[in-house]
Amino acid sequence: MPTDDQLAASIAEKLADYRFGEIAAPDALHVELWGGQFPKAVRSTVLSEMNAVLSQNYLSKELAVGFLDGLLGSEKLTGGDPKGFWSSAKLLNIQQNGNSQAEMIALFDGLSKSKFGPLAEPETPSSYVYIDDVIFTGNRVATDLINWFQNDGPDGAVVHIIVLAMHKSGSWWIRQKLDKFAKDSGKKFDYHLWFGVEIENRKAYRNSSEIYWPISLPPSASEYSRGPYPFDARTPGCTGTPFSSEANRQILEGALLEAGMKIRSFSAQPAANLRPLGFSSFSVGFGATIVTYRNCPNNAPLALWWGDPDAAPGHPFRNWRPLTPRKTYAKPFVNFDF
């Protein structure tokens, strides 16, 4: 059994390229300080299971490059003529919020130039490519594409949606929204989803979910047993990727849930969607287990990304050290009362 020091070093190694060039690389001490915020009785298991989750669901830049490079030459996508396909395709830069699309386009463009040389933008594209890092709820992709179809997308457009990872409820939502828009608007188009990793997070399949989905609520989170979207417990026993065991999964989920409730208590009026296991309108939060080298999603547990030990004295952010500090692009999700 690895020691806490060894686990901290292993986690730091996995996160070595997290927000590289923007923040100091997470080291073992940083991980130890993060882990030290959890009760001593569960601290070792939290570190051990977080190490297991990140082993499966941390998307490094190396992994992103490998996936995108593979798609550039994919016979299934390009029809056996990669250079011809990409010469006639147009990359869409239409994301309304965030920087992930622009950053993924830059990465993709660099790989394309190294493989094919500079490609001129086609006057009449044969297809369009919407590229991003991860699909969580699917709402952003659906909204971006519907707005594009309404304003600029030509009739008969073929759109390839390319992401490193996709949640199954997100892909379902995209199909629902795009198919309904096509039916209601009469707009004709076709779309295809391409992804490296697919993650089970649908409510009907919660017992085999691959996100944080607790088997019960602690007293501190009893408020989520009520309301229009009350908590639905997961039945234990079907644990697989990315968790190492059912027992360890339960300990990590419980610790992250309790920590998230503690974080919410730092604000006099926490936003309703700022839930302990991630930003969401539902239950205890989205529960994302994915973290990318670019950023930690706000759909992940608050204990991973909320807080800043270097914030101004007296600021609530000083009350928690995040494992993977999040780069934000919008207004804070918490209202503070000083």
Short mmCIF file of C-alpha atoms in Angstrom, two decimals:
data_model
loop_
_atom_site.label_atom_id
_atom_site.label_comp_id
_atom_site.label_asym_id
_atom_site.label_seq_id
_atom_site.Cartn_x
_atom_site.Cartn_y
_atom_site.Cartn_z
CA MET A 1 0.00 0.00 0.00
CA PRO A 2 1.57 3.33 -1.06
CA THR A 3 2.14 5.94 1.62
CA ASP A 4 0.40 9.31 1.53
CA ASP A 5 3.67 10.90 0.42
CA GLN A 6 3.95 8.46 -2.46
CA LEU A 7 0.33 9.02 -3.46
CA ALA A 8 0.80 12.80 -3.39
CA ALA A 9 3.85 12.49 -5.62
CA SER A 10 1.95 10.24 -8.02
CA ILE A 11 -0.97 12.66 -8.28
CA ALA A 12 1.41 15.58 -8.83
CA GLU A 13 3.14 13.64 -11.61
CA LYS A 14 -0.19 13.05 -13.36
CA LEU A 15 -1.05 16.75 -13.12
CA ALA A 16 2.38 17.89 -14.32
CA ASP A 17 1.04 19.68 -17.41
CA TYR A 18 -2.09 21.11 -15.78
CA ARG A 19 -2.45 24.71 -17.01
CA PHE A 20 1.22 24.59 -17.97
CA GLY A 21 2.70 28.07 -18.26
CA GLU A 22 -0.23 29.67 -16.43
CA ILE A 23 0.29 28.43 -12.89
CA ALA A 24 3.08 26.69 -11.00
CA ALA A 25 3.13 22.98 -11.71
CA PRO A 26 1.35 21.11 -8.89
CA ASP A 27 3.95 19.40 -6.70
CA ALA A 28 3.65 16.78 -3.98
CA LEU A 29 3.45 19.42 -1.24
CA HIS A 30 0.51 21.09 -2.98
CA VAL A 31 -1.29 17.73 -3.17
CA GLU A 32 -0.50 16.98 0.48
CA LEU A 33 -1.90 20.34 1.57
CA TRP A 34 -5.04 19.68 -0.45
CA GLY A 35 -5.44 16.21 1.03
CA GLY A 36 -4.83 17.56 4.52
CA GLN A 37 -8.15 19.43 4.36
CA PHE A 38 -10.08 16.14 4.58
CA PRO A 39 -10.71 14.27 7.86
CA LYS A 40 -7.74 12.17 8.88
CA ALA A 41 -9.82 8.98 8.90
CA VAL A 42 -10.42 9.18 5.13
CA ARG A 43 -7.38 11.16 3.97
CA SER A 44 -5.34 8.22 2.71
CA THR A 45 -8.27 6.75 0.80
CA VAL A 46 -9.11 10.14 -0.73
CA LEU A 47 -5.56 10.40 -2.06
CA SER A 48 -5.49 6.78 -3.20
CA GLU A 49 -8.81 6.94 -5.03
CA MET A 50 -8.14 10.37 -6.53
CA ASN A 51 -4.92 8.93 -7.88
CA ALA A 52 -6.93 6.09 -9.46
CA VAL A 53 -9.52 8.46 -10.97
CA LEU A 54 -6.88 10.75 -12.44
CA SER A 55 -5.03 7.73 -13.86
CA GLN A 56 -8.12 7.09 -15.99
CA ASN A 57 -9.74 10.48 -16.46
CA TYR A 58 -7.03 13.13 -16.52
CA LEU A 59 -6.74 14.21 -20.15
CA SER A 60 -3.16 15.38 -20.68
CA LYS A 61 -1.99 17.42 -23.63
CA GLU A 62 -0.13 14.36 -24.90
CA LEU A 63 -3.39 12.42 -24.96
CA ALA A 64 -5.19 15.30 -26.71
CA VAL A 65 -2.48 15.54 -29.35
CA GLY A 66 -2.60 11.79 -29.96
CA PHE A 67 -6.38 11.77 -30.39
CA LEU A 68 -6.47 14.77 -32.73
CA ASP A 69 -3.52 13.52 -34.75
CA GLY A 70 -5.31 10.20 -35.19
CA LEU A 71 -8.45 11.93 -36.43
CA LEU A 72 -6.49 13.96 -38.97
CA GLY A 73 -5.66 10.72 -40.76
CA SER A 74 -8.82 8.77 -39.88
CA GLU A 75 -10.05 6.83 -42.90
CA LYS A 76 -13.57 6.67 -41.43
CA LEU A 77 -13.76 10.45 -41.05
CA THR A 78 -11.84 11.53 -44.15
CA GLY A 79 -12.96 8.83 -46.57
CA GLY A 80 -9.38 7.75 -47.21
CA ASP A 81 -8.24 11.16 -48.47
CA PRO A 82 -7.09 13.08 -45.37
CA LYS A 83 -5.50 16.05 -47.14
CA GLY A 84 -8.42 16.42 -49.52
CA PHE A 85 -10.94 16.22 -46.70
CA TRP A 86 -9.25 18.84 -44.51
CA SER A 87 -8.57 21.10 -47.50
CA SER A 88 -12.29 21.34 -48.10
CA ALA A 89 -13.41 21.51 -44.42
CA LYS A 90 -13.92 24.71 -42.43
CA LEU A 91 -13.18 24.89 -38.70
CA LEU A 92 -15.93 26.72 -36.82
CA ASN A 93 -14.90 29.22 -34.15
CA ILE A 94 -18.37 30.02 -32.81
CA GLN A 95 -18.20 29.26 -29.09
CA GLN A 96 -20.08 31.98 -27.22
CA ASN A 97 -18.52 31.41 -23.79
CA GLY A 98 -15.06 30.25 -22.81
CA ASN A 99 -11.74 29.74 -24.54
CA SER A 100 -11.69 25.98 -24.99
CA GLN A 101 -12.70 26.00 -28.65
CA ALA A 102 -10.13 28.61 -29.68
CA GLU A 103 -7.39 26.72 -27.83
CA MET A 104 -8.38 23.38 -29.35
CA ILE A 105 -8.49 24.94 -32.83
CA ALA A 106 -4.97 26.29 -32.33
CA LEU A 107 -3.73 22.83 -31.28
CA PHE A 108 -5.53 21.16 -34.18
CA ASP A 109 -4.25 23.74 -36.68
CA GLY A 110 -0.68 23.18 -35.57
CA LEU A 111 -1.00 19.43 -36.04
CA SER A 112 -2.64 19.90 -39.43
CA LYS A 113 0.17 22.16 -40.67
CA SER A 114 2.82 19.69 -39.54
CA LYS A 115 1.06 16.88 -41.42
CA PHE A 116 -0.24 18.59 -44.57
CA GLY A 117 1.39 22.02 -44.65
CA PRO A 118 -0.67 25.25 -44.71
CA LEU A 119 -4.20 24.69 -46.03
CA ALA A 120 -6.16 27.60 -47.49
CA GLU A 121 -9.69 28.07 -46.17
CA PRO A 122 -12.12 26.73 -48.78
CA GLU A 123 -14.50 29.19 -50.46
CA THR A 124 -17.26 26.59 -50.46
CA PRO A 125 -16.66 24.09 -47.64
CA SER A 126 -17.82 20.53 -48.14
CA SER A 127 -18.15 20.15 -44.35
CA TYR A 128 -17.72 22.08 -41.12
CA VAL A 129 -15.88 21.07 -37.95
CA TYR A 130 -16.92 22.09 -34.44
CA ILE A 131 -14.07 21.14 -32.12
CA ASP A 132 -13.93 21.38 -28.32
CA ASP A 133 -12.34 19.57 -25.41
CA VAL A 134 -15.19 17.90 -23.46
CA ILE A 135 -18.98 17.70 -23.74
CA PHE A 136 -20.62 17.70 -20.32
CA THR A 137 -24.32 18.70 -20.44
CA GLY A 138 -24.22 19.28 -24.21
CA ASN A 139 -26.04 22.59 -23.86
CA ARG A 140 -23.11 24.75 -25.01
CA VAL A 141 -22.56 22.77 -28.22
CA ALA A 142 -26.27 22.67 -29.04
CA THR A 143 -26.71 26.40 -28.42
CA ASP A 144 -23.61 27.35 -30.43
CA LEU A 145 -24.63 25.24 -33.42
CA ILE A 146 -28.28 26.27 -33.41
CA ASN A 147 -27.25 29.94 -33.40
CA TRP A 148 -24.84 29.24 -36.25
CA PHE A 149 -27.45 27.36 -38.28
CA GLN A 150 -29.89 30.24 -37.78
CA ASN A 151 -27.44 32.97 -38.80
CA ASP A 152 -24.69 31.58 -41.05
CA GLY A 153 -25.03 27.84 -41.58
CA PRO A 154 -25.94 26.97 -45.16
CA ASP A 155 -28.75 24.58 -45.96
CA GLY A 156 -27.43 21.05 -46.32
CA ALA A 157 -24.41 21.69 -44.11
CA VAL A 158 -22.52 18.68 -42.76
CA VAL A 159 -21.01 19.32 -39.32
CA HIS A 160 -18.49 17.10 -37.55
CA ILE A 161 -18.46 17.61 -33.77
CA ILE A 162 -15.05 16.55 -32.41
CA VAL A 163 -14.25 16.33 -28.69
CA LEU A 164 -11.71 14.56 -26.50
CA ALA A 165 -14.43 13.21 -24.20
CA MET A 166 -18.21 13.15 -24.14
CA HIS A 167 -20.81 12.35 -21.50
CA LYS A 168 -23.68 10.19 -22.70
CA SER A 169 -26.38 12.50 -21.36
CA GLY A 170 -24.66 15.35 -23.20
CA SER A 171 -24.70 13.57 -26.54
CA TRP A 172 -28.38 12.69 -25.98
CA TRP A 173 -29.16 16.35 -25.26
CA ILE A 174 -27.32 17.56 -28.37
CA ARG A 175 -29.28 15.16 -30.57
CA GLN A 176 -32.58 16.17 -28.95
CA LYS A 177 -31.92 19.89 -29.41
CA LEU A 178 -30.52 19.72 -32.95
CA ASP A 179 -33.19 17.30 -34.21
CA LYS A 180 -35.96 19.44 -32.73
CA PHE A 181 -34.45 22.60 -34.24
CA ALA A 182 -34.27 20.93 -37.67
CA LYS A 183 -37.89 19.82 -37.42
CA ASP A 184 -39.19 23.18 -36.19
CA SER A 185 -37.12 25.38 -38.51
CA GLY A 186 -37.15 23.26 -41.64
CA LYS A 187 -33.39 23.73 -41.82
CA LYS A 188 -31.61 20.83 -43.49
CA PHE A 189 -28.26 19.70 -42.12
CA ASP A 190 -26.38 16.63 -40.98
CA TYR A 191 -24.08 16.18 -38.00
CA HIS A 192 -21.72 13.54 -36.65
CA LEU A 193 -20.13 13.10 -33.21
CA TRP A 194 -16.48 12.03 -32.87
CA PHE A 195 -14.94 11.47 -29.44
CA GLY A 196 -12.01 9.81 -27.72
CA VAL A 197 -13.71 8.82 -24.46
CA GLU A 198 -17.40 8.30 -23.71
CA ILE A 199 -18.57 8.53 -20.09
CA GLU A 200 -21.74 7.03 -18.63
CA ASN A 201 -23.67 9.59 -16.60
CA ARG A 202 -27.32 9.02 -17.52
CA LYS A 203 -29.76 8.87 -14.63
CA ALA A 204 -31.26 5.58 -15.79
CA TYR A 205 -27.78 4.03 -15.68
CA ARG A 206 -26.60 5.66 -12.45
CA ASN A 207 -25.73 2.30 -10.88
CA SER A 208 -23.01 1.87 -13.50
CA SER A 209 -22.16 5.57 -13.74
CA GLU A 210 -18.60 6.76 -14.33
CA ILE A 211 -19.03 10.06 -12.51
CA TYR A 212 -19.29 10.91 -8.80
CA TRP A 213 -22.73 9.59 -7.80
CA PRO A 214 -23.08 8.84 -4.05
CA ILE A 215 -25.13 6.00 -2.61
CA SER A 216 -26.65 8.28 0.07
CA LEU A 217 -26.74 11.81 1.42
CA PRO A 218 -25.06 12.87 4.65
CA PRO A 219 -27.10 15.06 7.03
CA SER A 220 -25.19 18.13 5.85
CA ALA A 221 -26.63 17.70 2.34
CA SER A 222 -30.20 16.75 3.30
CA GLU A 223 -31.52 19.82 1.43
CA TYR A 224 -30.91 17.94 -1.82
CA SER A 225 -33.43 15.26 -0.91
CA ARG A 226 -36.16 17.80 -1.67
CA GLY A 227 -37.06 20.09 -4.53
CA PRO A 228 -37.97 19.61 -8.21
CA TYR A 229 -34.88 17.49 -8.92
CA PRO A 230 -34.21 15.53 -5.73
CA PHE A 231 -31.20 13.29 -5.25
CA ASP A 232 -31.52 9.75 -6.62
CA ALA A 233 -29.10 7.41 -4.91
CA ARG A 234 -26.86 5.03 -6.77
CA THR A 235 -27.15 1.37 -5.81
CA PRO A 236 -23.65 0.06 -5.00
CA GLY A 237 -22.03 -2.90 -6.64
CA CYS A 238 -21.36 -2.06 -10.29
CA THR A 239 -18.28 0.10 -9.93
CA GLY A 240 -15.88 0.18 -12.84
CA THR A 241 -13.82 2.82 -14.60
CA PRO A 242 -12.48 5.16 -13.32
CA PHE A 243 -12.78 3.88 -9.73
CA SER A 244 -10.61 1.22 -8.13
CA SER A 245 -13.31 -0.34 -5.93
CA GLU A 246 -16.81 0.25 -4.65
CA ALA A 247 -15.60 0.79 -1.09
CA ASN A 248 -13.00 3.38 -2.07
CA ARG A 249 -15.42 5.07 -4.44
CA GLN A 250 -17.93 5.55 -1.64
CA ILE A 251 -15.31 7.08 0.64
CA LEU A 252 -14.11 9.52 -2.03
CA GLU A 253 -17.64 10.49 -3.06
CA GLY A 254 -18.63 11.05 0.56
CA ALA A 255 -15.52 13.12 1.30
CA LEU A 256 -15.97 15.30 -1.79
CA LEU A 257 -19.66 15.78 -1.00
CA GLU A 258 -18.96 16.84 2.59
CA ALA A 259 -16.15 19.14 1.44
CA GLY A 260 -18.45 20.69 -1.14
CA MET A 261 -21.07 21.43 1.49
CA LYS A 262 -18.37 22.99 3.67
CA ILE A 263 -17.26 25.17 0.75
CA ARG A 264 -20.83 26.30 0.14
CA SER A 265 -21.06 27.33 3.80
CA PHE A 266 -18.26 29.86 3.25
CA SER A 267 -20.74 32.03 1.37
CA ALA A 268 -23.72 33.74 2.98
CA GLN A 269 -25.73 33.24 -0.22
CA PRO A 270 -24.25 30.51 -2.42
CA ALA A 271 -25.68 30.37 -5.91
CA ALA A 272 -28.28 27.61 -6.26
CA ASN A 273 -26.39 25.93 -9.12
CA LEU A 274 -23.12 25.87 -7.18
CA ARG A 275 -23.66 22.36 -5.86
CA PRO A 276 -21.18 20.29 -3.85
CA LEU A 277 -20.31 17.88 -6.66
CA GLY A 278 -20.24 20.47 -9.41
CA PHE A 279 -22.13 23.24 -11.12
CA SER A 280 -25.58 21.95 -12.08
CA SER A 281 -29.32 22.51 -11.79
CA PHE A 282 -29.79 18.94 -10.60
CA SER A 283 -29.36 17.06 -7.35
CA VAL A 284 -25.94 17.31 -5.62
CA GLY A 285 -24.16 18.40 -8.80
CA PHE A 286 -22.91 17.07 -12.11
CA GLY A 287 -20.11 15.01 -10.56
CA ALA A 288 -17.61 15.16 -13.43
CA THR A 289 -14.54 12.95 -13.01
CA ILE A 290 -12.81 14.45 -16.07
CA VAL A 291 -10.07 17.06 -15.69
CA THR A 292 -8.12 18.24 -18.72
CA TYR A 293 -4.68 19.78 -19.03
CA ARG A 294 -6.43 23.00 -20.04
CA ASN A 295 -8.68 23.43 -17.05
CA CYS A 296 -10.86 21.82 -14.40
CA PRO A 297 -14.54 22.06 -15.36
CA ASN A 298 -16.96 23.72 -12.98
CA ASN A 299 -19.04 20.55 -13.41
CA ALA A 300 -16.48 18.77 -11.20
CA PRO A 301 -16.72 18.68 -7.37
CA LEU A 302 -16.06 22.06 -5.76
CA ALA A 303 -13.26 20.55 -3.65
CA LEU A 304 -11.18 20.15 -6.83
CA TRP A 305 -11.36 23.69 -8.21
CA TRP A 306 -12.91 26.19 -5.78
CA GLY A 307 -10.81 28.49 -3.61
CA ASP A 308 -7.47 30.27 -3.55
CA PRO A 309 -5.13 30.21 -0.53
CA ASP A 310 -3.44 33.36 -1.88
CA ALA A 311 -6.64 35.41 -2.00
CA ALA A 312 -6.86 38.63 -0.02
CA PRO A 313 -7.09 38.21 3.78
CA GLY A 314 -10.69 37.72 4.84
CA HIS A 315 -11.82 36.54 1.42
CA PRO A 316 -13.76 33.24 1.55
CA PHE A 317 -11.51 31.75 -1.15
CA ARG A 318 -8.71 31.53 1.43
CA ASN A 319 -10.72 28.87 3.26
CA TRP A 320 -9.97 26.15 0.70
CA ARG A 321 -6.97 25.07 -1.36
CA PRO A 322 -8.10 23.51 -4.67
CA LEU A 323 -6.26 20.58 -6.18
CA THR A 324 -6.72 21.90 -9.73
CA PRO A 325 -7.37 25.68 -9.58
CA ARG A 326 -9.87 26.65 -12.22
CA LYS A 327 -9.39 29.35 -14.86
CA THR A 328 -12.73 31.15 -15.12
CA TYR A 329 -14.21 33.12 -18.00
CA ALA A 330 -17.38 34.50 -16.49
CA LYS A 331 -18.67 36.14 -13.35
CA PRO A 332 -18.19 34.23 -10.08
CA PHE A 333 -20.84 31.66 -9.28
CA VAL A 334 -20.96 32.67 -5.62
CA ASN A 335 -22.34 35.85 -4.07
CA PHE A 336 -20.30 36.94 -1.06
CA ASP A 337 -21.61 39.07 1.77
CA PHE A 338 -18.79 41.00 3.45
#
